[in-house]
Short mmCIF file of C-alpha atoms and ligand atoms in Angstrom, two decimals:
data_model
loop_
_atom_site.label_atom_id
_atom_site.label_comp_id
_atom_site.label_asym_id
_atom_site.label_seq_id
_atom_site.Cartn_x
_atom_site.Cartn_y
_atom_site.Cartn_z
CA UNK A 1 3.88 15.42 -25.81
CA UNK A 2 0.95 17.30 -24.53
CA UNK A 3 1.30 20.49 -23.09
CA UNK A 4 -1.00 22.84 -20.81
CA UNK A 5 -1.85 26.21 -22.00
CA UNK A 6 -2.70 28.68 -19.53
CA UNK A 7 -3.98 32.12 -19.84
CA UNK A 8 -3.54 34.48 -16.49
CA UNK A 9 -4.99 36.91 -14.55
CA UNK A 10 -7.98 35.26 -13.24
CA UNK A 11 -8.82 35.59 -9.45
CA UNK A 12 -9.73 31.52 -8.45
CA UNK A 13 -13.20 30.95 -6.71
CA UNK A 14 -14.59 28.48 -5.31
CA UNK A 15 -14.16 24.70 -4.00
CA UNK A 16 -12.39 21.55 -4.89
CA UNK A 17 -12.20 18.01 -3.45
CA UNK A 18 -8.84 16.60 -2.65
CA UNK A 19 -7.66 13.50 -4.26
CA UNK A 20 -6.04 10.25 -2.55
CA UNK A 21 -2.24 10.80 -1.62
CA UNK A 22 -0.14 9.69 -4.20
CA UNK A 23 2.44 9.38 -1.92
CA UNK A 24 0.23 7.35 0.35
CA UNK A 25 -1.61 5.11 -2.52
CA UNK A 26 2.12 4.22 -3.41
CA UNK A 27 3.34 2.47 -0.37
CA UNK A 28 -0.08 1.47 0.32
CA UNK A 29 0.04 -0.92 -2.88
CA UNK A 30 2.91 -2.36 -2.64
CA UNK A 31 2.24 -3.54 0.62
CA UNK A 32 -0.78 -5.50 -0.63
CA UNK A 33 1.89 -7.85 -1.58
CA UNK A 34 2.39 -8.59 1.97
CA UNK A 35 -1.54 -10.12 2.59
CA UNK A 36 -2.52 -13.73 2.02
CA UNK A 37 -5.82 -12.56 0.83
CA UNK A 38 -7.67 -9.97 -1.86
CA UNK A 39 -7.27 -6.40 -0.15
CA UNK A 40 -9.52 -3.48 -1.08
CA UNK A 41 -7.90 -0.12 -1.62
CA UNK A 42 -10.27 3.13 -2.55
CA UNK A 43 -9.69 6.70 -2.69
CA UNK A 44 -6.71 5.95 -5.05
CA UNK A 45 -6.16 8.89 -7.32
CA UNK A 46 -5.94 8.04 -11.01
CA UNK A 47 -2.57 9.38 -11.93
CA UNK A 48 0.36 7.84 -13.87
CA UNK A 49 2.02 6.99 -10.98
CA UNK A 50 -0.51 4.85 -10.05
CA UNK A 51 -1.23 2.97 -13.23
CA UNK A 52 2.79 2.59 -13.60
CA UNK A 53 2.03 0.27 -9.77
CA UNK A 54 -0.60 -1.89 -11.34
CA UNK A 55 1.39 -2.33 -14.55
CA UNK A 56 4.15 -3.71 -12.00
CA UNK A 57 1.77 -5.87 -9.81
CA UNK A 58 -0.01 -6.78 -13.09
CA UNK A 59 3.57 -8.06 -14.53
CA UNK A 60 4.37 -9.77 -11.15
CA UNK A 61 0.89 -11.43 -11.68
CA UNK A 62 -0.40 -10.28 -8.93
CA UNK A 63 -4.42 -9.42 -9.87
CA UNK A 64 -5.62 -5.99 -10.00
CA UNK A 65 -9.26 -5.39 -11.04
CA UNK A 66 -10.66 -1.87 -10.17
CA UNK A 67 -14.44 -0.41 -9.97
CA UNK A 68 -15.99 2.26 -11.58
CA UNK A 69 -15.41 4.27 -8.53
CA UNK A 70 -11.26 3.90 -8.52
CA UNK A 71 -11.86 0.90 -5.62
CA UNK A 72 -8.88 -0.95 -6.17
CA UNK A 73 -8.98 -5.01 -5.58
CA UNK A 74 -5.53 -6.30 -5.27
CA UNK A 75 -5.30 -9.99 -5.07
CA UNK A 76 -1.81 -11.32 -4.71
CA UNK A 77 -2.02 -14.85 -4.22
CA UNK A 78 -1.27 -15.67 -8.10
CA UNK A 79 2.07 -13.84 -7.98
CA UNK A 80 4.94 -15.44 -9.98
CA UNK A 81 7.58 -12.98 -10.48
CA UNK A 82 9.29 -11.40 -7.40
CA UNK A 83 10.94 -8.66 -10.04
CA UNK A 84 10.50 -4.95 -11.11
CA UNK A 85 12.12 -4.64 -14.09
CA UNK A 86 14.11 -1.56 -15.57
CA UNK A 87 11.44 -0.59 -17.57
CA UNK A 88 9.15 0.44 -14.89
CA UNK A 89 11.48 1.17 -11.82
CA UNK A 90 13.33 3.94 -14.74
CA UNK A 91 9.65 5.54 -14.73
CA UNK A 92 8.79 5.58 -11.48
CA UNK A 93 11.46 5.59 -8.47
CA UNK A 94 8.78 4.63 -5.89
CA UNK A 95 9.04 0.75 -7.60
CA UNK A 96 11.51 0.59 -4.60
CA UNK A 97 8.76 0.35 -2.53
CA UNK A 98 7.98 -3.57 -3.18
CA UNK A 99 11.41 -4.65 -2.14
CA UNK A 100 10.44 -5.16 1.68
CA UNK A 101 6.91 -6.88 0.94
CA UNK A 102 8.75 -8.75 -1.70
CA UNK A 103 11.28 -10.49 0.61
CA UNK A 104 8.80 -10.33 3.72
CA UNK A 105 6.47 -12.46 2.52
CA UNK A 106 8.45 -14.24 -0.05
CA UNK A 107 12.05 -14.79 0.98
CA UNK A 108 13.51 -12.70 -2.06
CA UNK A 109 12.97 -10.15 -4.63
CA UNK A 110 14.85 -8.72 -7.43
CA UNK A 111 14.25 -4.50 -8.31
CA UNK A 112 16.09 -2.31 -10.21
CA UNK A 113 17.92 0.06 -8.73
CA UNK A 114 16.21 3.24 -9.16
CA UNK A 115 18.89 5.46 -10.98
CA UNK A 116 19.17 9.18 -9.96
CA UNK A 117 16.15 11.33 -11.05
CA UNK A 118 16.14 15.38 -11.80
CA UNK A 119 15.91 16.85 -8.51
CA UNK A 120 18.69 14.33 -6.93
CA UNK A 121 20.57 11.61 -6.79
CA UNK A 122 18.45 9.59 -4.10
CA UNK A 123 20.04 7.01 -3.18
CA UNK A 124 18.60 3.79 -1.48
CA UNK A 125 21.70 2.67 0.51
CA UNK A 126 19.50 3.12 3.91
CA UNK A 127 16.77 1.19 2.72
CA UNK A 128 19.51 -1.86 1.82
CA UNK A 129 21.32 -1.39 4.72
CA UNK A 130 18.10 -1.87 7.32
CA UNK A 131 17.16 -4.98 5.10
CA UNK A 132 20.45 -6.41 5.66
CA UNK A 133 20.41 -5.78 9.01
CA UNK A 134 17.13 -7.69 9.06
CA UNK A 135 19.45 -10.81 8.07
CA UNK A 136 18.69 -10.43 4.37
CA UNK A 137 21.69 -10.79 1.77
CA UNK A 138 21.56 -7.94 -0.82
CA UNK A 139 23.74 -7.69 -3.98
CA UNK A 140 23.38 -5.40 -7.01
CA UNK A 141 23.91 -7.91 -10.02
CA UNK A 142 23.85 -5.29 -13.13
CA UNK A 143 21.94 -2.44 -11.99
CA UNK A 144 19.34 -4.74 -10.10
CA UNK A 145 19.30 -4.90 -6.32
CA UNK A 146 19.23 -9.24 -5.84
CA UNK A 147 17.74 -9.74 -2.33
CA UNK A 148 17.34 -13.05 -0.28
CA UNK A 149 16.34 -13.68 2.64
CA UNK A 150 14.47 -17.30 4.28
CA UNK A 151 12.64 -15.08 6.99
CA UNK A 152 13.80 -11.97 8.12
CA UNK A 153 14.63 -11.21 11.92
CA UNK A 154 13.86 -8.15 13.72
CA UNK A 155 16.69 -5.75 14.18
CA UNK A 156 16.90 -2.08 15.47
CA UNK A 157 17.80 -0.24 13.12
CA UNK A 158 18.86 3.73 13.35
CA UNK A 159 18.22 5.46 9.58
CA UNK A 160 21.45 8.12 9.62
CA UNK A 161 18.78 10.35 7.27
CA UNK A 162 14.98 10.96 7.57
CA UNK A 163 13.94 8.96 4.42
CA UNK A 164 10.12 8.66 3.60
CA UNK A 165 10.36 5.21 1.26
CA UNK A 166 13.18 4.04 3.26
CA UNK A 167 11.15 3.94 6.46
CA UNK A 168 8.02 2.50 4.62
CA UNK A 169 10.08 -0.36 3.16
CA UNK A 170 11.48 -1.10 6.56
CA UNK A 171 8.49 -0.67 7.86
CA UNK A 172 6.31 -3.21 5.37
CA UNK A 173 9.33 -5.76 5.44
CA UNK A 174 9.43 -5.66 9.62
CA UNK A 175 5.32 -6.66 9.87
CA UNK A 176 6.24 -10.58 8.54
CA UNK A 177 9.93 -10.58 10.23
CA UNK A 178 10.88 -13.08 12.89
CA UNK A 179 10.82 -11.31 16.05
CA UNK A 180 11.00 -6.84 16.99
CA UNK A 181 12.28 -4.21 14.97
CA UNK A 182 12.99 -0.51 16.03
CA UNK A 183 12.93 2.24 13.18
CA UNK A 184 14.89 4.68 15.20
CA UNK A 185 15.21 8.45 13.59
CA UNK A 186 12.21 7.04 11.11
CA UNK A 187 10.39 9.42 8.69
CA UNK A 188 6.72 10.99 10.48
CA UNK A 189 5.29 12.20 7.66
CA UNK A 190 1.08 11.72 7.71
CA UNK A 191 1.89 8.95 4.45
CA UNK A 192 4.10 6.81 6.83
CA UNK A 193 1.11 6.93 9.38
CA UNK A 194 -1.38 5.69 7.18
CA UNK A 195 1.25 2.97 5.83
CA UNK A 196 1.45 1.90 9.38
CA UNK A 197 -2.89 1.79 9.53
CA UNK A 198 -3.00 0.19 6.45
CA UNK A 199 -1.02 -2.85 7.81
CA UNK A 200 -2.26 -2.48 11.42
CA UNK A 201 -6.07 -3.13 9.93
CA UNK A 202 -4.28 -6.27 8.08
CA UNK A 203 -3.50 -7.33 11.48
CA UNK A 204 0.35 -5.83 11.16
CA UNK A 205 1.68 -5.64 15.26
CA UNK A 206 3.14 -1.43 14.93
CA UNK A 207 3.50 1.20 17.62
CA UNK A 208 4.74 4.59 17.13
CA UNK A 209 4.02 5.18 13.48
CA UNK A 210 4.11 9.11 13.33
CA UNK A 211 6.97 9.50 15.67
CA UNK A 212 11.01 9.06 14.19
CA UNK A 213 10.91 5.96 16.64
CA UNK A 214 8.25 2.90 15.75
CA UNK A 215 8.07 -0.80 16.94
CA UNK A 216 7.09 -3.54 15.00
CA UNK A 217 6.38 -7.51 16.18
CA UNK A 218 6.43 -9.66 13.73
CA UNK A 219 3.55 -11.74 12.65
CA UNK A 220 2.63 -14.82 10.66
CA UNK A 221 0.48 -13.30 7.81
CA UNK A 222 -1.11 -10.49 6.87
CA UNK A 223 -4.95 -11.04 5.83
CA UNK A 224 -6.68 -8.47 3.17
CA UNK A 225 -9.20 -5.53 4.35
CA UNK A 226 -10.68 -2.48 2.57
CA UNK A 227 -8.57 0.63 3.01
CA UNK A 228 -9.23 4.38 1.89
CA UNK A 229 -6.42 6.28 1.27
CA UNK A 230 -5.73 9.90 3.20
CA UNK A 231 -6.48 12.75 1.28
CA UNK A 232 -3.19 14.70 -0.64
CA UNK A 233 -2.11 17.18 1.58
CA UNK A 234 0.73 18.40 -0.97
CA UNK A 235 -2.11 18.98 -3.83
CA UNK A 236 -4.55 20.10 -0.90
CA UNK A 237 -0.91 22.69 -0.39
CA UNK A 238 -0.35 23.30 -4.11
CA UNK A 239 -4.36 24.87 -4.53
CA UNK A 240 -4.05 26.70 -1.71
CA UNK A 241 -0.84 28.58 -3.41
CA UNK A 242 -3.20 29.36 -6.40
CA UNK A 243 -6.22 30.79 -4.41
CA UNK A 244 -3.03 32.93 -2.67
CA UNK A 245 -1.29 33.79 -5.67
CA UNK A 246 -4.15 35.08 -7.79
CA UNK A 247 -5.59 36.84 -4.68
CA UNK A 248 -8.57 34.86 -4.90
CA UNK A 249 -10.39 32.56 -2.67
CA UNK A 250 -9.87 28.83 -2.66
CA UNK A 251 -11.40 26.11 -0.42
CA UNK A 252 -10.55 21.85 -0.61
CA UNK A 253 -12.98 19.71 0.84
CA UNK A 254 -12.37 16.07 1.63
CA UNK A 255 -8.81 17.45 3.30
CA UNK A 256 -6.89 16.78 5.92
CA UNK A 257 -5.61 20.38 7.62
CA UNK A 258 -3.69 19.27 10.49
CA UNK A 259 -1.42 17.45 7.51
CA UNK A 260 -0.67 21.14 6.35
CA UNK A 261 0.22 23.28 9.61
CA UNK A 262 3.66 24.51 8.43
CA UNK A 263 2.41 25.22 5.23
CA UNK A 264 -1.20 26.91 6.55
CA UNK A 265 1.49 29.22 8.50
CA UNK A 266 3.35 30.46 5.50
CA UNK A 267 0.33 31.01 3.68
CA UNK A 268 -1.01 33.23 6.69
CA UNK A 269 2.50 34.93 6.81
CA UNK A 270 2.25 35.51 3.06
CA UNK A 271 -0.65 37.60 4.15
CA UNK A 272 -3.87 35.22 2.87
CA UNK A 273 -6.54 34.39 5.02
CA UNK A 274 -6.77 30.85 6.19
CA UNK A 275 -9.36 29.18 7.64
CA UNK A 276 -10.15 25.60 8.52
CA UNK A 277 -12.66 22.87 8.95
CA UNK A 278 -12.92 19.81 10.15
CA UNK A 279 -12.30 18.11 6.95
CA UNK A 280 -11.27 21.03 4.77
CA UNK A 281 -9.32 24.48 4.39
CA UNK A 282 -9.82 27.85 2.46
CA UNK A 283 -7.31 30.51 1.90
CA UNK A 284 -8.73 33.88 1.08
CA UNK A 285 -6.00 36.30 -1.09
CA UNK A 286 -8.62 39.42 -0.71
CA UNK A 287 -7.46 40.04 -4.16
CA UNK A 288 -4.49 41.38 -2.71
CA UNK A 289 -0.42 40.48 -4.05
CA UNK A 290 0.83 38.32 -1.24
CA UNK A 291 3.64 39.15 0.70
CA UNK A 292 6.91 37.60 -0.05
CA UNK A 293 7.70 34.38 3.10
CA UNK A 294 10.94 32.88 3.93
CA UNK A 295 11.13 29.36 4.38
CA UNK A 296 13.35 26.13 5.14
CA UNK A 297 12.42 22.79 3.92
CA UNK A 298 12.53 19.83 6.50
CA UNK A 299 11.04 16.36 7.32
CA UNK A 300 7.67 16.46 8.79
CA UNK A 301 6.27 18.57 10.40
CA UNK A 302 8.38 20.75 9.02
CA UNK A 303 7.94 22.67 5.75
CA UNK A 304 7.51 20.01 3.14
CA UNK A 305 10.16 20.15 -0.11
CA UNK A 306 7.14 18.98 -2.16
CA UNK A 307 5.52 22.16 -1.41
CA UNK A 308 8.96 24.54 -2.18
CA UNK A 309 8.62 25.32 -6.03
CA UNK A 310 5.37 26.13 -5.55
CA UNK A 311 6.11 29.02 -2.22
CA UNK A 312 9.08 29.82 -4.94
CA UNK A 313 6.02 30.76 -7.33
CA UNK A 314 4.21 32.36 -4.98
CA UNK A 315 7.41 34.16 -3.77
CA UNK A 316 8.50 35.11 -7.80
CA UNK A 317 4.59 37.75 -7.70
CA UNK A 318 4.73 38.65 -4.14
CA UNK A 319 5.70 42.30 -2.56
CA UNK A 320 9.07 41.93 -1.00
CA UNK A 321 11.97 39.24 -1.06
CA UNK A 322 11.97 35.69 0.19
CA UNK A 323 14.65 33.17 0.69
CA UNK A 324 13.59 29.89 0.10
CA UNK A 325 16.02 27.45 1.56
CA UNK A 326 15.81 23.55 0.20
CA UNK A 327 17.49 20.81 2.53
CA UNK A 328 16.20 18.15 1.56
CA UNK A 329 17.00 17.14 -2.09
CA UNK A 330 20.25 18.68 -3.66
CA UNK A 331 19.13 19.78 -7.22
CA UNK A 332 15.24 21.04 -6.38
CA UNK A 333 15.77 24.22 -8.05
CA UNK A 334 15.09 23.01 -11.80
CA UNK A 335 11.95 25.40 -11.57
CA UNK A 336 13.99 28.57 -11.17
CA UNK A 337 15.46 28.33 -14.11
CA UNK A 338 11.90 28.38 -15.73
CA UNK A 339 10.24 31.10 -13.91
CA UNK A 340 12.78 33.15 -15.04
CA UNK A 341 11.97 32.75 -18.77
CA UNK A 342 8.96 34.14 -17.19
CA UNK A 343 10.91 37.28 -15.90
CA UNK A 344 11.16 36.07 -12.43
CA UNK A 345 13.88 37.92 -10.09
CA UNK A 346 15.44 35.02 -8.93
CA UNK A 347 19.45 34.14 -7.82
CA UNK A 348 20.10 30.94 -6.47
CA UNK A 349 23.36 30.42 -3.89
CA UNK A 350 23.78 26.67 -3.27
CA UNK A 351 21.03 25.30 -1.71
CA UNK A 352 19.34 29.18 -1.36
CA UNK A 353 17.13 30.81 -3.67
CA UNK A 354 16.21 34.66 -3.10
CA UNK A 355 13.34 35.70 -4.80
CA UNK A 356 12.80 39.18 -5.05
CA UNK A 357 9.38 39.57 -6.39
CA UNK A 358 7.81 41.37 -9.38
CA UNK A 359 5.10 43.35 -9.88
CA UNK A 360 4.00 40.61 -12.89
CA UNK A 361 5.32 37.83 -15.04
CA UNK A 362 5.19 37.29 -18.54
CA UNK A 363 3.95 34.43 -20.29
CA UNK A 364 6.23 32.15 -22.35
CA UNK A 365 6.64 29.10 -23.57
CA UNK A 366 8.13 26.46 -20.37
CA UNK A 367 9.40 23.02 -19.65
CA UNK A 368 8.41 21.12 -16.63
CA UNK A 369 11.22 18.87 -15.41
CA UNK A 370 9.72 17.14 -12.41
CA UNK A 371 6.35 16.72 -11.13
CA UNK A 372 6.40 19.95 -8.19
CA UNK A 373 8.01 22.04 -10.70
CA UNK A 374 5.77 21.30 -13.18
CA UNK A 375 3.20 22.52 -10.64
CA UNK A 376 5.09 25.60 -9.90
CA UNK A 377 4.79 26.58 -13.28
CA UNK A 378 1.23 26.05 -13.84
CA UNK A 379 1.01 28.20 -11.03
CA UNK A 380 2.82 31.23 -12.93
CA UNK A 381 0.70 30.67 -15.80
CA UNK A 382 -2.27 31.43 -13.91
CA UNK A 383 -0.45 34.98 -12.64
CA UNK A 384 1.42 35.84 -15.93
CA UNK A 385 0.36 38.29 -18.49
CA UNK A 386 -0.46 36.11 -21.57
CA UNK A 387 -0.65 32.40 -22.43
CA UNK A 388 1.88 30.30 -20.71
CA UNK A 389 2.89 26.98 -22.99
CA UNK A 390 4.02 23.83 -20.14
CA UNK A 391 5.41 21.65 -21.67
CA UNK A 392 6.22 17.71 -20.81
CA UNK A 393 3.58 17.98 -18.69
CA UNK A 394 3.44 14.14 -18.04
CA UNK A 395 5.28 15.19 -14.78
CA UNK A 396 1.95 17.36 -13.66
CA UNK A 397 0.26 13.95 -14.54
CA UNK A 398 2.37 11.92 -12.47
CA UNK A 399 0.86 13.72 -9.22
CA UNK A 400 -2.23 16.16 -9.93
CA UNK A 401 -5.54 14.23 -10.86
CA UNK A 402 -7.40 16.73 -13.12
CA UNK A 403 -5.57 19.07 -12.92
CA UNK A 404 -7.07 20.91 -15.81
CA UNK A 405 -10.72 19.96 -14.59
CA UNK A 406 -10.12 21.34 -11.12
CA UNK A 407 -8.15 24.88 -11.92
CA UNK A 408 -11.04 25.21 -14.94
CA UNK A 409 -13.46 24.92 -12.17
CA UNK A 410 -12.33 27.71 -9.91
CA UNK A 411 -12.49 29.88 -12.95
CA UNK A 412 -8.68 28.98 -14.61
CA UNK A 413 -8.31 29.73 -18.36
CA UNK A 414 -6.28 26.14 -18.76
CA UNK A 415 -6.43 23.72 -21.54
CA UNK A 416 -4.53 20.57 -22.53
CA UNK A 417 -3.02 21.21 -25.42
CA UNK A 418 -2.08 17.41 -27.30
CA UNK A 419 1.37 17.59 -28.56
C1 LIG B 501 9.47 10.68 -0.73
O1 LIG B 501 10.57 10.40 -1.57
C2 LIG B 501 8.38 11.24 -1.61
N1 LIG B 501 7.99 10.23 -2.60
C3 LIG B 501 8.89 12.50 -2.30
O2 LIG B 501 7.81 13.03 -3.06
C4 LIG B 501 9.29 13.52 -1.24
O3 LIG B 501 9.83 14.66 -1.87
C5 LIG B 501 10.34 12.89 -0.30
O4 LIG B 501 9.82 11.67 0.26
C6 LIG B 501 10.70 13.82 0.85
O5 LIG B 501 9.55 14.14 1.58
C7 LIG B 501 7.17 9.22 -2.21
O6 LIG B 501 6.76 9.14 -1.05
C8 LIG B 501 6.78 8.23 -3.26
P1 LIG B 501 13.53 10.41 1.00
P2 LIG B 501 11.80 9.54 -1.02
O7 LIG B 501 14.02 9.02 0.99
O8 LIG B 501 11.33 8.60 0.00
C9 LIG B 501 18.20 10.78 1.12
C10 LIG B 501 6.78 13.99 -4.89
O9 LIG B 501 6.97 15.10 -5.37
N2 LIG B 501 18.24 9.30 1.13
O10 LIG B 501 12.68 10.86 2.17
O11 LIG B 501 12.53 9.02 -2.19
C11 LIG B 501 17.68 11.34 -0.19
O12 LIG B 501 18.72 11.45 -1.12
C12 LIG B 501 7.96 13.16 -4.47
O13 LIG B 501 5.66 13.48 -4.64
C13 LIG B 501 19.46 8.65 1.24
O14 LIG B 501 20.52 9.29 1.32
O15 LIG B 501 12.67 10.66 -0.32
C14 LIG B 501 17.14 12.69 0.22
O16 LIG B 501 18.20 13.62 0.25
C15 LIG B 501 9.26 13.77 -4.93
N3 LIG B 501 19.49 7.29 1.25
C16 LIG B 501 16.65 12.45 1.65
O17 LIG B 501 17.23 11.23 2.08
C17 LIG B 501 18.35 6.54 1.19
O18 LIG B 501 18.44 5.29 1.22
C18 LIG B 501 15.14 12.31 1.76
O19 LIG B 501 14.74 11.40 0.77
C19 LIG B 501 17.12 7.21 1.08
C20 LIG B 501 17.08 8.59 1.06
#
């Protein structure tokens, strides 16, 4: 397995470009399944994640051809198998995401049920229930989730918790259904938006993507357009942190800032300087420690979880103590555990972590365990005294394009190490 090795104490400079969301390019794909004709999709960052989706549509027969600038073509009109198998849903949990297209456009689908994963046991119980409600029947026939449905009707449905892939199945499987659906309490995170514009250029009927209520008329069919994907605010967030944490000065171009205001706040509170453009953001550490911040994760706007191990890095260096609060996934502290091997300060009560911070960390030899932790301790590495070891960092490469490439080019000492 490879690893990273990383050697710290370098001060970052200089600027980066900001990938496609991952967590946009996701739902974004599997709702090219819903069009009756080729769809262009560009901007799509070239991470595992990503190649895991066309290995599905590929399997599904769907065609997927792509350019020799990462412009997807998706053309789903030879599909013959309405199934993601075990194999793939086991590697990537965001398979889920071509149940609603599936039985939109198709009448059923069958997708393994995504088993737990390290950070939680995510469930998909809401996503099922709203497709039932939609008139679809839904077993689980061993460990697949069977779905039929002839057409589905419009319902309103009320989601009892803010779920991100719940409300962008619901979403994709409402555009084709017979009649209105309301998402009531629905997820507003920017990704969900650009869901919703993705399908509203395909000629999708949607109102009130971006706000927890949105309204959907059915239509007949979807047709194919070309789509770019919005820029990663979480790896936009995560660069940020390492222009902070090494005190140095970091801008990303091609971003979106108003994605990031809760987490452009904590950097400011942490003491950085931030300042923004119309299509990008720098943080400035003065080559000074930052300042330890408090912070609760929430659902959009609110401070993001995917952005909590890496404040908990920032927060393990920094003068002072922080209490990093996670409410969003139950077991999202797998990163603590690491950063202590590092000599992070660092006590964790139930769904609280207080960091008290340290003057330094030392290097050692780490394991990632899920793709933001894996992040978080890349981060460390570029603070600790010595060369850090990451290891299984196939999570980093689920989420970060280049990661390597980009910290190397603000001045990191990183290499990929092949294992
Ligand atoms: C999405 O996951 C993101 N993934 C996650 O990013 C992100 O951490 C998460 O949203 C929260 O923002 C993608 O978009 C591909 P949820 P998702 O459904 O949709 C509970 C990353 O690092 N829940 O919003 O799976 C669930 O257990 C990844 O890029 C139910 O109870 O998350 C959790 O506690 C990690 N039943 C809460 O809702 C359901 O049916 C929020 O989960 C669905 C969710």
């Amino acid at each position: 397995m490879d690893k990273l090795s990383i050697t710290g104490g370098v001060r970052l400079a200089g600027d980066i470009r900001a990938s496609g969301a991952k967590n946009a390019a996701l739902p974004i794909l599997a709702g090219t399944l819903l069009a009756s004709t080729p769809v262009r999709v560009s901007n799509v960052p070239h991470l595992r994640d990503v190649t895991t989706t066309f290995e599905l549509l590929g399997k599904m027969g769907v065609r997927v051809t792509m350019d020799e600038r990462m412009g997807i073509e998706v053309d789903p009109r030879p599909i013959h198998d309405l199934c993601a198998p075990y194999e793939l849903v086991k590697t990537m949990r965001a398979s889920i995401l071509v149940l609603g297209p599936l039985l939109s456009r198709y009448g059923e689908a069958r997708v393994s049920l995504p088993g737990g994963c390290a950070i939680g046991a995510r469930p998909v119980d809401i996503h099922v229930a709203g497709l039932r409600q939609m008139g679809a029947e839904i077993d689980v026939e061993k460990g697949d989730i069977v779905a039929r449905c002839k057409r589905l009707r419009g319902a309103t449905v009320v989601m009892e918790t803010v779920t991100v892939t719940g409300t962008e199945n619901l979403l994709m499987a409402a555009t084709l259904a017979n009649g209105r659906t309301v998402l009531k309490n629905a997820a507003r995170e920017p990704e969900v938006l650009d869901l919703a514009n993705f399908l509203i250029a395909m000629g999708a009927r949607i109102e009130g993507a971006g706000t927890d209520t949105i309204v959907i008329d059915g239509v007949a069919q979807l047709e194919g357009v070309d789509y770019a994907v919005l820029p990663d605010r979480i790896e936009t967030g995560t660069y940020l942190v390492a222009g902070a944490m090494t005190g140095g000065r970091v801008r990303v171009r091609e971003a979106r800032p108003t994605d990031l205001e809760a987490v452009l706040e904590k950097l400011e509170a942490s003491g950085a300087q931030v300042t923004t453009g119309e299509d990008w953001v720098e943080v400035d550490g003065g080559g000074r420690r930052p300042r330890a911040v408090s912070l609760t994760t929430a659902p959009h706007p609110g401070f993001p979880t995917d952005m909590q191990a890496q404040f908990t890095a920032l927060n393990a260096i920094a003068e002072g103590t922080g209490v990093i609060e996670e409410t969003i996934f139950e077991n999202r502290f797998m990163h603590v555990l690491e950063l202590q091997r590092m000599g992070a300060d660092i006590r964790i009560d139930g769904n609280k972590a207080t960091v008290h911070g340290k003057a330094f960390l030392t290097a050692a030899p780490v394991m990632a365990t899920d793709l933001r932790a894996s992040a978080s301790l890349v981060l460390a590495g570029l603070v600790a005294r010595g060369d850090t070891l990451v290891d299984r960092i196939y999570h980093v490469d689920r989420g970060y394009e280049q990661i390597e490439e980009k910290l190397a080019h603000l001045g990191a000492r990183i290499s990929r190490v092949p294992g």
